[in-house]
CSV table of C-alpha atoms in Angstrom, one decimal:
chain,number,residue,atom,x,y,z
A,1,MET,CA,20.0,50.2,42.9
A,2,ARG,CA,21.9,51.0,39.7
A,3,ASN,CA,24.2,52.6,41.1
A,4,ARG,CA,25.4,50.1,43.8
A,5,ARG,CA,27.1,47.4,43.6
A,6,VAL,CA,25.6,43.9,43.5
A,7,ILE,CA,26.2,41.2,46.2
A,8,LEU,CA,28.1,38.0,45.0
A,9,THR,CA,26.6,35.4,45.6
A,10,ASN,CA,26.7,31.8,45.0
A,11,ASN,CA,23.9,30.6,46.2
A,12,PHE,CA,20.8,31.0,43.4
A,13,PHE,CA,17.2,29.8,43.8
A,14,LEU,CA,15.2,29.2,40.7
A,15,ASP,CA,11.2,28.3,40.1
A,16,GLU,CA,9.0,28.9,37.7
A,17,SER,CA,5.9,30.4,36.6
A,18,GLY,CA,3.5,29.7,32.8
A,19,ASN,CA,2.9,25.8,32.6
A,20,THR,CA,5.9,23.8,32.1
A,21,GLY,CA,6.4,21.2,29.0
A,22,ASP,CA,6.8,21.0,25.2
A,23,LEU,CA,5.5,23.9,23.1
A,24,VAL,CA,3.9,21.2,20.6
A,25,LYS,CA,1.1,20.4,23.3
A,26,ALA,CA,0.1,23.9,22.4
A,27,GLY,CA,-3.5,23.4,22.3
A,28,ALA,CA,-6.7,24.7,20.3
A,29,ASN,CA,-5.6,28.2,18.1
A,30,LEU,CA,-2.2,27.6,20.3
A,31,GLY,CA,-4.0,29.0,23.1
A,32,PHE,CA,-1.2,27.1,25.9
A,33,GLY,CA,-4.2,26.4,27.9
A,34,ASP,CA,-4.8,30.5,29.0
A,35,GLN,CA,-1.1,30.4,29.9
A,36,SER,CA,1.4,32.7,27.2
A,37,ILE,CA,3.5,33.4,29.5
A,38,PHE,CA,6.6,31.5,30.2
A,39,VAL,CA,9.2,33.2,33.3
A,40,LEU,CA,12.3,31.6,34.8
A,41,VAL,CA,13.4,33.7,38.5
A,42,ALA,CA,17.1,33.0,40.1
A,43,VAL,CA,17.5,35.2,43.2
A,44,GLY,CA,20.9,34.4,44.5
A,45,ILE,CA,20.7,34.4,48.4
A,46,ASP,CA,22.9,32.7,51.0
A,47,ASN,CA,21.7,33.6,53.6
A,48,GLU,CA,17.6,32.0,54.1
A,49,ALA,CA,17.3,32.7,57.9
A,50,ALA,CA,17.2,36.2,57.1
A,51,LEU,CA,14.5,35.6,54.1
A,52,ALA,CA,12.7,33.6,56.7
A,53,ALA,CA,12.7,36.1,59.2
A,54,GLU,CA,11.3,38.1,56.5
A,55,PHE,CA,9.1,35.8,54.9
A,56,SER,CA,7.0,35.8,58.9
A,57,ARG,CA,7.3,39.6,58.7
A,58,LEU,CA,5.1,39.4,55.3
A,59,ARG,CA,3.2,37.1,56.4
A,60,THR,CA,1.5,38.7,59.0
A,61,ILE,CA,1.9,42.0,56.8
A,62,HIS,CA,-0.1,40.4,54.5
A,63,ARG,CA,-2.3,37.8,56.6
A,64,ILE,CA,-1.1,35.6,54.5
A,65,GLN,CA,-2.2,31.6,55.9
A,66,GLY,CA,0.2,29.0,55.7
A,67,SER,CA,3.7,28.9,56.5
A,68,GLU,CA,4.7,28.3,52.4
A,69,LEU,CA,4.7,31.2,50.1
A,70,LYS,CA,3.1,29.9,46.9
A,71,SER,CA,2.4,32.1,44.8
A,72,LYS,CA,-0.6,30.6,43.0
A,73,ARG,CA,-2.6,31.8,46.3
A,74,LEU,CA,-0.3,34.9,46.1
A,75,VAL,CA,-2.8,36.1,43.0
A,76,GLY,CA,-5.2,39.2,45.0
A,77,LYS,CA,-1.9,40.4,46.6
A,78,PRO,CA,0.6,42.0,44.7
A,79,GLY,CA,2.2,43.7,47.0
A,80,VAL,CA,3.9,40.8,48.7
A,81,ALA,CA,5.9,39.9,44.8
A,82,ALA,CA,6.1,43.9,45.7
A,83,ASP,CA,8.5,44.2,49.1
A,84,ILE,CA,10.4,40.6,48.7
A,85,ALA,CA,11.6,42.6,45.2
A,86,LYS,CA,12.0,45.4,47.7
A,87,TYR,CA,14.0,43.0,50.5
A,88,LEU,CA,16.7,41.4,47.7
A,89,GLN,CA,17.3,45.5,46.3
A,90,HIS,CA,18.1,46.6,50.0
A,91,ARG,CA,20.5,43.9,50.6
A,92,ARG,CA,21.4,44.5,47.5
A,93,LEU,CA,20.9,40.3,45.6
A,94,PRO,CA,21.3,39.6,42.2
A,95,VAL,CA,18.4,39.0,40.7
A,96,PHE,CA,17.8,36.8,37.3
A,97,VAL,CA,14.3,36.6,35.2
A,98,GLU,CA,13.4,34.7,31.8
A,99,VAL,CA,10.3,36.4,30.4
A,100,VAL,CA,9.2,34.1,26.8
A,101,ASP,CA,6.7,35.0,24.9
A,102,LYS,CA,5.6,30.8,23.7
A,103,ARG,CA,3.8,31.8,20.1
A,104,PHE,CA,7.1,34.0,20.1
A,105,PHE,CA,9.7,31.2,20.6
A,106,ILE,CA,8.2,28.7,18.5
A,107,CYS,CA,8.3,32.0,15.7
A,108,ALA,CA,12.4,31.8,16.4
A,109,THR,CA,12.8,28.5,16.8
A,110,MET,CA,11.4,28.5,13.4
A,111,VAL,CA,13.8,31.1,12.0
A,112,ASN,CA,16.4,29.3,13.9
A,113,HIS,CA,15.8,26.1,12.0
A,114,PHE,CA,13.4,26.0,8.8
A,115,VAL,CA,13.3,29.9,7.2
A,116,ILE,CA,16.9,30.8,7.9
A,117,PRO,CA,19.0,27.0,9.4
A,118,PRO,CA,22.3,26.7,10.2
A,119,VAL,CA,25.0,28.2,8.5
A,120,SER,CA,28.5,28.0,10.9
A,121,GLN,CA,28.9,29.5,14.4
A,122,GLU,CA,30.5,32.7,13.3
A,123,PHE,CA,27.6,33.8,10.8
A,124,ASP,CA,25.1,32.8,13.1
A,125,GLY,CA,26.9,35.0,15.7
A,126,ARG,CA,27.3,37.8,14.3
A,127,ARG,CA,24.6,40.9,15.6
A,128,ASP,CA,23.1,41.9,12.7
A,129,VAL,CA,22.2,38.2,11.5
A,130,MET,CA,20.7,37.7,15.3
A,131,GLU,CA,19.2,40.9,14.9
A,132,MET,CA,18.2,39.9,11.7
A,133,LYS,CA,16.7,37.0,12.8
A,134,ASN,CA,14.9,38.4,15.3
A,135,HIS,CA,13.5,40.7,13.1
A,136,VAL,CA,11.4,37.5,10.8
A,137,ALA,CA,10.5,36.1,14.1
A,138,GLU,CA,9.1,38.6,15.4
A,139,TYR,CA,7.2,39.5,11.7
A,140,LEU,CA,5.8,35.6,12.4
A,141,HIS,CA,4.4,36.2,15.5
A,142,ALA,CA,2.6,39.4,14.0
A,143,LEU,CA,1.4,37.6,10.9
A,144,ALA,CA,1.7,34.6,10.4
A,145,PRO,CA,-1.9,32.7,10.3
A,146,LEU,CA,-2.6,30.0,12.7
A,147,PRO,CA,-1.8,26.7,9.6
A,148,VAL,CA,1.4,28.0,8.4
A,149,LEU,CA,2.5,28.2,12.7
A,150,GLN,CA,0.4,24.6,13.4
A,151,SER,CA,1.9,22.1,10.0
A,152,TYR,CA,5.2,23.1,12.1
A,153,ILE,CA,3.8,21.9,14.9
A,154,ASN,CA,2.7,19.1,13.3
A,155,ALA,CA,6.3,18.1,11.3
A,156,CYS,CA,8.2,18.1,15.1
A,157,SER,CA,4.9,16.3,16.1
A,158,ALA,CA,6.0,13.5,13.2
A,159,PRO,CA,8.8,14.6,12.2
A,160,SER,CA,8.0,13.1,7.8
A,161,ILE,CA,10.1,13.9,5.5
A,162,SER,CA,6.9,14.4,3.5
A,163,ALA,CA,5.4,16.7,7.4
A,164,THR,CA,8.4,18.7,6.3
A,165,ARG,CA,7.4,19.4,3.0
A,166,THR,CA,3.8,20.3,4.1
A,167,ALA,CA,5.5,23.0,6.6
A,168,PHE,CA,7.3,24.8,3.6
A,169,VAL,CA,4.5,24.4,1.2
A,170,GLU,CA,2.1,25.9,4.0
A,171,MET,CA,4.8,28.7,4.8
A,172,ALA,CA,6.1,29.1,0.8
A,173,GLY,CA,2.0,30.6,0.3
A,174,TRP,CA,1.4,32.3,2.7
A,175,LEU,CA,4.2,34.5,2.1
A,176,ASP,CA,3.9,34.4,-1.8
A,177,GLY,CA,0.5,35.5,-1.2
A,178,ARG,CA,2.6,39.0,0.8
A,179,ALA,CA,5.3,39.1,-1.7
A,180,ALA,CA,4.0,41.7,-4.0
A,181,THR,CA,3.1,44.6,-1.9
A,182,ASP,CA,5.2,43.1,1.0
A,183,SER,CA,9.5,43.7,0.4
A,184,ASN,CA,9.5,42.1,4.5
A,185,ALA,CA,7.4,38.8,3.2
A,186,GLU,CA,10.1,39.3,-0.6
A,187,PHE,CA,12.4,39.6,1.8
A,188,ILE,CA,11.8,36.3,4.2
A,189,LEU,CA,10.4,34.1,1.2
A,190,LYS,CA,13.7,34.1,-0.3
A,191,PHE,CA,15.6,32.4,2.4
A,192,VAL,CA,13.1,30.0,2.4
A,193,ARG,CA,12.9,29.0,-1.7
A,194,ASP,CA,17.1,28.1,-1.2
A,195,THR,CA,16.1,26.2,2.5
A,196,ILE,CA,13.7,24.3,0.5
A,197,ASP,CA,15.6,23.7,-2.5
A,198,GLU,CA,18.2,22.3,0.4
A,199,PHE,CA,15.5,19.7,1.7
A,200,GLU,CA,14.5,18.5,-1.4
A,201,GLN,CA,18.0,17.5,-2.9
A,202,GLY,CA,18.5,16.2,0.4
A,203,ALA,CA,15.2,14.0,-0.3
A,204,ARG,CA,16.6,12.6,-3.4
A,205,SER,CA,19.3,11.6,-3.0
A,206,PRO,CA,20.2,7.9,-3.4
A,207,ASP,CA,20.9,7.1,0.9
A,208,GLY,CA,18.0,8.2,1.6
A,209,GLU,CA,19.1,11.4,4.4
A,210,VAL,CA,17.5,13.6,4.7
A,211,ASN,CA,18.0,17.3,6.6
A,212,LEU,CA,14.2,18.0,8.0
A,213,TYR,CA,15.2,21.6,9.4
A,214,LEU,CA,13.4,20.6,12.9
A,215,PRO,CA,14.7,20.9,16.2
A,216,ASP,CA,17.0,18.6,18.5
A,217,PRO,CA,14.3,16.5,21.2
A,218,ASP,CA,15.4,16.8,24.0
A,219,LEU,CA,13.9,12.9,25.2
A,220,SER,CA,11.9,12.3,28.3
A,221,LYS,CA,12.8,9.5,30.7
A,222,ALA,CA,11.1,6.8,28.1
A,223,SER,CA,12.3,8.5,25.4
A,224,ASN,CA,9.8,10.2,24.2
A,225,PRO,CA,10.5,13.5,22.4
A,226,PHE,CA,10.2,17.3,23.4
A,227,TRP,CA,10.4,19.1,20.9
A,228,MET,CA,10.4,23.2,22.6
A,229,LEU,CA,10.8,23.9,25.7
A,230,PRO,CA,11.2,26.8,27.2
A,231,ASN,CA,12.2,25.9,30.7
A,232,LEU,CA,15.5,24.8,29.2
A,233,SER,CA,16.2,27.6,27.3
A,234,SER,CA,15.6,30.1,29.7
A,235,LEU,CA,17.9,28.4,32.6
A,236,THR,CA,20.6,28.4,30.3
A,237,ASN,CA,20.5,31.8,29.7
A,238,ILE,CA,20.0,32.6,32.8
A,239,TYR,CA,23.1,30.2,34.0
A,240,GLY,CA,24.9,32.3,30.9
A,241,ARG,CA,24.1,35.2,33.1
A,242,ILE,CA,24.9,34.4,36.3
A,243,ASN,CA,28.2,33.4,34.6
A,244,LEU,CA,28.6,36.6,33.3
A,245,PHE,CA,27.5,38.6,36.5
A,246,ARG,CA,30.5,36.3,38.6
A,247,GLN,CA,33.1,36.9,35.7
A,248,ARG,CA,33.4,33.8,34.9
A,249,LYS,CA,34.4,32.5,38.7
A,250,MET,CA,31.9,29.4,39.4
A,251,ALA,CA,33.1,26.7,40.8
A,252,ASP,CA,31.6,27.8,44.5
A,253,VAL,CA,28.3,28.1,42.7
A,254,THR,CA,25.2,25.8,43.5
A,255,LEU,CA,21.7,26.3,41.5
A,256,VAL,CA,19.1,25.6,43.4
A,257,HIS,CA,16.0,24.7,41.2
A,258,ASP,CA,12.6,23.7,42.5
A,259,GLU,CA,11.8,19.9,41.4
A,260,GLN,CA,11.2,18.8,38.3
A,261,LEU,CA,10.2,15.5,38.0
A,262,GLN,CA,9.4,15.2,34.3
A,263,PHE,CA,12.9,17.3,34.0
A,264,GLY,CA,15.5,17.4,35.8
A,265,HIS,CA,17.4,15.1,33.2
A,266,ILE,CA,16.6,17.7,30.7
A,267,LEU,CA,17.3,20.7,32.4
A,268,GLN,CA,20.9,18.9,33.9
A,269,SER,CA,22.3,17.6,30.4
A,270,GLY,CA,21.3,20.9,28.8
A,271,LYS,CA,23.3,23.0,31.3
A,272,LYS,CA,25.7,19.2,30.6
A,273,THR,CA,26.6,20.3,27.3
A,274,MET,CA,26.8,24.3,27.4
A,275,GLU,CA,29.5,23.5,29.8
A,276,GLU,CA,31.1,20.9,27.4
A,277,LEU,CA,30.5,23.0,23.9
A,278,ALA,CA,32.2,25.9,26.0
A,279,GLN,CA,35.2,23.7,26.8
A,280,ALA,CA,35.3,23.1,23.3
A,281,GLY,CA,36.2,26.7,22.1
A,282,LYS,CA,31.9,26.5,20.6
A,283,ASP,CA,30.5,29.6,23.2
A,284,TRP,CA,29.3,32.6,22.2
A,285,SER,CA,28.8,36.0,24.2
A,286,ILE,CA,25.5,38.1,24.0
A,287,ARG,CA,24.8,41.9,25.9
A,288,ASN,CA,23.6,40.1,28.1
A,289,ALA,CA,25.3,37.0,28.8
A,290,ASP,CA,28.5,34.4,28.4
A,291,TYR,CA,28.6,31.1,27.5
A,292,ARG,CA,32.0,30.9,27.7
A,293,VAL,CA,31.6,28.8,31.2
A,294,LEU,CA,34.8,27.4,32.0
A,295,GLU,CA,34.1,26.7,35.7
A,296,ARG,CA,31.7,23.9,36.4
A,297,ALA,CA,27.9,25.5,39.1
A,298,GLU,CA,26.5,22.5,40.6
A,299,MET,CA,22.6,22.4,40.4
A,300,ARG,CA,20.6,20.6,42.8
A,301,PHE,CA,16.6,20.4,43.1
A,302,LEU,CA,14.8,20.9,46.0
A,303,ARG,CA,11.0,21.0,46.9
A,304,SER,CA,9.4,24.5,47.2
A,305,GLU,CA,8.3,24.4,51.4
A,306,GLU,CA,12.2,22.7,51.6
A,307,SER,CA,13.4,26.1,50.7
A,308,VAL,CA,12.3,30.0,51.2
A,309,GLY,CA,14.9,30.5,48.4
A,310,ILE,CA,13.2,28.8,45.7
A,311,GLN,CA,9.6,30.4,47.5
A,312,ALA,CA,10.7,33.8,46.4
A,313,ALA,CA,11.6,32.8,42.5
A,314,ASP,CA,7.8,31.3,43.1
A,315,VAL,CA,6.2,34.7,43.8
A,316,LEU,CA,8.2,36.5,41.7
A,317,ALA,CA,8.1,34.6,38.9
A,318,GLY,CA,3.8,33.6,39.3
A,319,PHE,CA,3.6,38.1,39.6
A,320,ILE,CA,5.5,38.6,36.1
A,321,MET,CA,3.6,36.2,34.7
A,322,ARG,CA,0.8,37.5,35.4
A,323,PHE,CA,1.2,40.9,35.0
A,324,VAL,CA,2.9,40.7,31.4
A,325,GLN,CA,0.2,38.0,30.0
A,326,GLN,CA,-2.2,41.1,31.0
A,327,VAL,CA,-0.3,43.7,29.0
A,328,GLN,CA,0.1,41.4,25.7
A,329,GLY,CA,-3.7,40.6,26.3
A,330,SER,CA,-4.0,44.2,25.8
A,331,GLU,CA,-4.9,44.1,29.4
A,332,MET,CA,-4.4,47.2,31.0
A,333,PRO,CA,-3.3,46.3,34.9
A,334,ALA,CA,-4.5,47.8,38.2
A,335,ARG,CA,-2.5,50.3,40.0
A,336,GLU,CA,-1.6,48.4,42.4
A,337,PHE,CA,-0.1,46.1,40.6
A,338,THR,CA,2.3,48.2,38.7
A,339,GLU,CA,3.0,49.5,41.2
A,340,ALA,CA,4.3,45.8,42.1
A,341,TYR,CA,6.3,46.0,38.8
A,342,ARG,CA,7.8,48.8,39.2
A,343,ALA,CA,9.6,47.8,42.0
A,344,PHE,CA,11.3,45.4,39.2
A,345,ALA,CA,12.7,48.6,37.8
A,346,ASP,CA,16.1,48.8,38.7
A,347,PHE,CA,17.6,45.0,38.7
A,348,THR,CA,18.3,45.6,35.0
A,349,ASN,CA,22.0,45.7,34.5
A,350,PRO,CA,22.1,44.0,31.1
A,351,GLY,CA,26.4,44.7,31.3
A,352,ARG,CA,26.2,42.3,34.4
A,353,GLY,CA,23.5,40.1,33.2
A,354,THR,CA,21.2,40.8,36.0
A,355,GLY,CA,17.9,42.1,35.8
A,356,ILE,CA,14.6,40.8,33.6
A,357,ASN,CA,15.9,39.6,29.5
A,358,TYR,CA,12.5,39.9,27.7
A,359,VAL,CA,12.1,36.9,24.9
A,360,LEU,CA,9.2,38.7,23.6
A,361,PRO,CA,8.0,41.0,20.3
A,362,THR,CA,9.2,44.6,20.5
A,363,ARG,CA,6.1,46.0,20.9
A,364,ILE,CA,5.1,44.6,24.2
A,365,VAL,CA,8.8,45.3,25.5
A,366,ASN,CA,8.2,48.9,24.5
A,367,LEU,CA,4.6,48.5,26.7
A,368,LEU,CA,6.2,46.6,29.6
A,369,ASN,CA,8.8,49.8,30.1
A,370,LEU,CA,6.5,51.9,29.8
A,371,PHE,CA,5.2,51.4,33.6
A,372,TRP,CA,9.1,52.6,34.8
A,373,LEU,CA,8.4,55.8,34.0
């Protein structure tokens, strides 16, 4: 497929897997309810009738009961996801996947707001700066103890000067204990101390204003804050990837997302904010996405039973989530699962934005790539 031109479809169907929600509600020991991986999939399909016919064939071949394909009913049937992937490949249809390690997402958020807060669009958008921040996030993911991460989560859950100060104390104390024998800890500690100085200067200011070095929350319909939503960042990145894929010609594009009763308005708002920033010239391009959205796509929501396109995205998302979670947990997936995972290898073309984008530690990405060899 890498040597075949992918069709520029107008309709993209999206669904997710992995217990969507605010990551400050990570649960005991950051267990995330045994769903540590989040996956969002978008498939480009203009002919849902043809896909529906293929689904009828797959239900017969794989002995699937019911009229709707649902990932949670196909846990032991990896061949269904593989066959859907092969169908999409054969017809040269585009697929976009975001795979997010939730603990890594928290660490990356800490780096971008707490450890090395934003300086300027020009500075923060530099490739070397983004790579450096990613290395710091990997370090925190691999080594930061639970009290360090939990103190930051606590500050997000109930933001205050006191809670933020406690989070800084936990972070600086842990790094200081490692700095004498760990050059990486020493390097990060310098940034943390600079940020603490800025924080304390704000805390002592006469007007009482202080930057709490926390991410801006998104609000529920009842105005309750959500601090870290991987489904929002995954959606905006897929939007940027589709924009790259279609070379910024988005006026006739429709995103059809699985119904989101709790987060739909936040996803719409995030998409709108991204578009407005692009119109104001505050955007950036990365290797596999283009955030300069010059033409706005439509986004609407449907229940999965109303759309086989959404069902296809659901099956792929569920399979990938379970597979990555197994690998992350040092489990060797059964052969039929690894063979099914290989069906996704040829979707990825970074220059076009298609395929799988991993928001994971490099170690896990390298392990996953081994299954494609």
